[in-house]
PDB file of C-alpha atoms in Angstrom:
ATOM      1  CA  UNK A   1     -17.705   3.367  -8.349  1.00  0.00           C
ATOM      2  CA  UNK A   2     -15.519   3.449  -5.261  1.00  0.00           C
ATOM      3  CA  UNK A   3     -12.434   5.655  -5.461  1.00  0.00           C
ATOM      4  CA  UNK A   4      -9.157   5.208  -3.595  1.00  0.00           C
ATOM      5  CA  UNK A   5      -6.961   8.138  -2.566  1.00  0.00           C
ATOM      6  CA  UNK A   6      -3.373   7.535  -1.445  1.00  0.00           C
ATOM      7  CA  UNK A   7      -1.410   9.994   0.658  1.00  0.00           C
ATOM      8  CA  UNK A   8       1.725  10.141   2.781  1.00  0.00           C
ATOM      9  CA  UNK A   9       4.406   9.773   0.137  1.00  0.00           C
ATOM     10  CA  UNK A  10       7.455  11.994   0.040  1.00  0.00           C
ATOM     11  CA  UNK A  11      11.228  12.213   0.148  1.00  0.00           C
ATOM     12  CA  UNK A  12      13.103  10.420   2.905  1.00  0.00           C
ATOM     13  CA  UNK A  13      16.687   9.390   3.552  1.00  0.00           C
ATOM     14  CA  UNK A  14      17.725   5.751   3.664  1.00  0.00           C
ATOM     15  CA  UNK A  15      16.880   4.254   7.045  1.00  0.00           C
ATOM     16  CA  UNK A  16      13.926   6.579   7.551  1.00  0.00           C
ATOM     17  CA  UNK A  17      10.205   5.876   7.762  1.00  0.00           C
ATOM     18  CA  UNK A  18       6.975   6.866   6.044  1.00  0.00           C
ATOM     19  CA  UNK A  19       3.343   5.987   6.656  1.00  0.00           C
ATOM     20  CA  UNK A  20       1.062   5.753   3.631  1.00  0.00           C
ATOM     21  CA  UNK A  21      -2.715   6.010   3.845  1.00  0.00           C
ATOM     22  CA  UNK A  22      -5.376   4.805   1.424  1.00  0.00           C
ATOM     23  CA  UNK A  23      -8.840   6.254   1.975  1.00  0.00           C
ATOM     24  CA  UNK A  24     -11.797   4.728   0.153  1.00  0.00           C
ATOM     25  CA  UNK A  25     -14.641   7.003  -0.891  1.00  0.00           C
ATOM     26  CA  UNK A  26     -17.316   4.656   0.454  1.00  0.00           C
ATOM     27  CA  UNK A  27     -17.904   1.544   2.544  1.00  0.00           C
ATOM     28  CA  UNK A  28     -18.156  -0.490  -0.663  1.00  0.00           C
ATOM     29  CA  UNK A  29     -14.692  -1.836   0.212  1.00  0.00           C
ATOM     30  CA  UNK A  30     -15.936  -3.387   3.461  1.00  0.00           C
ATOM     31  CA  UNK A  31     -15.272  -7.116   3.536  1.00  0.00           C
ATOM     32  CA  UNK A  32     -12.776  -7.128   0.671  1.00  0.00           C
ATOM     33  CA  UNK A  33      -9.037  -7.640   0.484  1.00  0.00           C
ATOM     34  CA  UNK A  34      -7.042  -4.426   0.119  1.00  0.00           C
ATOM     35  CA  UNK A  35      -3.367  -3.864  -0.445  1.00  0.00           C
ATOM     36  CA  UNK A  36      -0.461  -2.049  -2.002  1.00  0.00           C
ATOM     37  CA  UNK A  37       1.632  -2.396  -5.142  1.00  0.00           C
ATOM     38  CA  UNK A  38       4.572  -0.262  -6.213  1.00  0.00           C
ATOM     39  CA  UNK A  39       6.272   0.584  -9.483  1.00  0.00           C
ATOM     40  CA  UNK A  40       9.958   1.537  -9.399  1.00  0.00           C
ATOM     41  CA  UNK A  41      11.219   3.816 -12.189  1.00  0.00           C
ATOM     42  CA  UNK A  42      11.637   1.855 -15.409  1.00  0.00           C
ATOM     43  CA  UNK A  43      10.419  -1.410 -13.849  1.00  0.00           C
ATOM     44  CA  UNK A  44       7.194  -3.411 -13.715  1.00  0.00           C
ATOM     45  CA  UNK A  45       4.627  -2.996 -10.973  1.00  0.00           C
ATOM     46  CA  UNK A  46       5.252  -5.372  -8.068  1.00  0.00           C
ATOM     47  CA  UNK A  47       3.292  -6.623  -5.075  1.00  0.00           C
ATOM     48  CA  UNK A  48       4.023  -5.031  -1.693  1.00  0.00           C
ATOM     49  CA  UNK A  49       1.396  -6.065   0.871  1.00  0.00           C
ATOM     50  CA  UNK A  50      -2.233  -7.107   1.300  1.00  0.00           C
ATOM     51  CA  UNK A  51      -4.666  -7.495   4.175  1.00  0.00           C
ATOM     52  CA  UNK A  52      -7.954  -9.318   4.682  1.00  0.00           C
ATOM     53  CA  UNK A  53     -10.715  -7.038   5.932  1.00  0.00           C
ATOM     54  CA  UNK A  54     -10.778  -8.688   9.357  1.00  0.00           C
ATOM     55  CA  UNK A  55      -7.085  -7.838   9.720  1.00  0.00           C
ATOM     56  CA  UNK A  56      -5.752 -11.353   9.223  1.00  0.00           C
ATOM     57  CA  UNK A  57      -4.194 -12.866   7.289  1.00  0.00           C
ATOM     58  CA  UNK A  58      -1.680 -10.391   5.928  1.00  0.00           C
ATOM     59  CA  UNK A  59       0.704 -10.918   3.026  1.00  0.00           C
ATOM     60  CA  UNK A  60       4.002  -9.281   2.113  1.00  0.00           C
ATOM     61  CA  UNK A  61       6.308  -9.298  -0.854  1.00  0.00           C
ATOM     62  CA  UNK A  62       9.738 -10.715  -0.067  1.00  0.00           C
ATOM     63  CA  UNK A  63      11.667  -7.407  -0.428  1.00  0.00           C
ATOM     64  CA  UNK A  64       9.627  -5.697   2.321  1.00  0.00           C
ATOM     65  CA  UNK A  65       9.128  -8.490   4.863  1.00  0.00           C
ATOM     66  CA  UNK A  66      10.201  -7.394   8.317  1.00  0.00           C
ATOM     67  CA  UNK A  67      10.274  -3.702   7.341  1.00  0.00           C
ATOM     68  CA  UNK A  68       6.721  -2.834   6.222  1.00  0.00           C
ATOM     69  CA  UNK A  69       3.467  -3.345   8.129  1.00  0.00           C
ATOM     70  CA  UNK A  70      -0.015  -3.178   6.622  1.00  0.00           C
ATOM     71  CA  UNK A  71      -3.053  -2.373   8.754  1.00  0.00           C
ATOM     72  CA  UNK A  72      -6.611  -1.147   8.344  1.00  0.00           C
ATOM     73  CA  UNK A  73      -9.308   0.874  10.078  1.00  0.00           C
ATOM     74  CA  UNK A  74     -12.655  -0.495   8.984  1.00  0.00           C
ATOM     75  CA  UNK A  75     -14.617   2.368  10.538  1.00  0.00           C
ATOM     76  CA  UNK A  76     -12.689   4.845   8.370  1.00  0.00           C
ATOM     77  CA  UNK A  77     -12.560   2.660   5.227  1.00  0.00           C
ATOM     78  CA  UNK A  78      -8.815   3.239   5.301  1.00  0.00           C
ATOM     79  CA  UNK A  79      -5.747   1.040   4.859  1.00  0.00           C
ATOM     80  CA  UNK A  80      -2.261   2.019   6.008  1.00  0.00           C
ATOM     81  CA  UNK A  81       1.263   0.993   5.104  1.00  0.00           C
ATOM     82  CA  UNK A  82       3.931   1.683   7.712  1.00  0.00           C
ATOM     83  CA  UNK A  83       7.333   1.637   6.013  1.00  0.00           C
ATOM     84  CA  UNK A  84      10.418   1.433   8.225  1.00  0.00           C
ATOM     85  CA  UNK A  85      14.129   1.116   7.435  1.00  0.00           C
ATOM     86  CA  UNK A  86      13.535   2.425   3.931  1.00  0.00           C
ATOM     87  CA  UNK A  87      16.095   1.653   1.256  1.00  0.00           C
ATOM     88  CA  UNK A  88      16.790   3.358  -2.097  1.00  0.00           C
ATOM     89  CA  UNK A  89      15.317   0.340  -3.890  1.00  0.00           C
ATOM     90  CA  UNK A  90      11.970   1.133  -2.218  1.00  0.00           C
ATOM     91  CA  UNK A  91      11.686   4.225  -4.431  1.00  0.00           C
ATOM     92  CA  UNK A  92       8.664   4.235  -6.710  1.00  0.00           C
ATOM     93  CA  UNK A  93       5.000   5.078  -7.061  1.00  0.00           C
ATOM     94  CA  UNK A  94       2.882   3.252  -4.496  1.00  0.00           C
ATOM     95  CA  UNK A  95      -0.640   2.273  -5.524  1.00  0.00           C
ATOM     96  CA  UNK A  96      -3.510   1.231  -3.289  1.00  0.00           C
ATOM     97  CA  UNK A  97      -5.824  -1.493  -4.595  1.00  0.00           C
ATOM     98  CA  UNK A  98      -9.044  -3.190  -3.512  1.00  0.00           C
ATOM     99  CA  UNK A  99      -9.989  -6.647  -4.792  1.00  0.00           C
ATOM    100  CA  UNK A 100     -13.662  -6.398  -5.751  1.00  0.00           C
ATOM    101  CA  UNK A 101     -15.084  -8.246  -8.763  1.00  0.00           C
ATOM    102  CA  UNK A 102     -12.157  -6.521 -10.477  1.00  0.00           C
ATOM    103  CA  UNK A 103      -9.187  -4.648  -9.056  1.00  0.00           C
ATOM    104  CA  UNK A 104      -9.794  -0.943  -8.382  1.00  0.00           C
ATOM    105  CA  UNK A 105      -6.665   1.203  -8.179  1.00  0.00           C
ATOM    106  CA  UNK A 106      -5.798   4.530  -6.640  1.00  0.00           C
ATOM    107  CA  UNK A 107      -3.788   7.132  -8.552  1.00  0.00           C
ATOM    108  CA  UNK A 108      -0.620   6.457  -6.590  1.00  0.00           C
ATOM    109  CA  UNK A 109       1.696   8.391  -4.293  1.00  0.00           C
ATOM    110  CA  UNK A 110       5.400   8.957  -4.947  1.00  0.00           C
ATOM    111  CA  UNK A 111       7.966   7.617  -2.489  1.00  0.00           C
ATOM    112  CA  UNK A 112      11.592   8.619  -3.001  1.00  0.00           C
ATOM    113  CA  UNK A 113      14.371   7.236  -0.807  1.00  0.00           C
ATOM    114  CA  UNK A 114      17.759   8.898  -1.129  1.00  0.00           C
ATOM    115  CA  UNK A 115      21.025   7.132  -0.360  1.00  0.00           C
TER     116      UNK A 115
END
């Protein structure tokens, strides 16, 4: 089975930026939609962004539109999430996902935004 490994999370002040990476263990993900969800403390998991393998179209959840950008490097089997103008409400565990026959999830990376 393919495995997804997220990295790039950390602690940042409001207004700062982070870049998350999601590296797949194999090219099995080639041709499939990949994306990001997040789970704030004490809340349900919510959609953040998704990208078709060709790079378009892209999709964003309403809270992050205009601030986050999803991209991918097919040669590296890697998807990125550039997060700008971070807000405290962006705090949570960010999970990478690939839409195969079923959704395959990474273990998540913690993002904490201080006010």
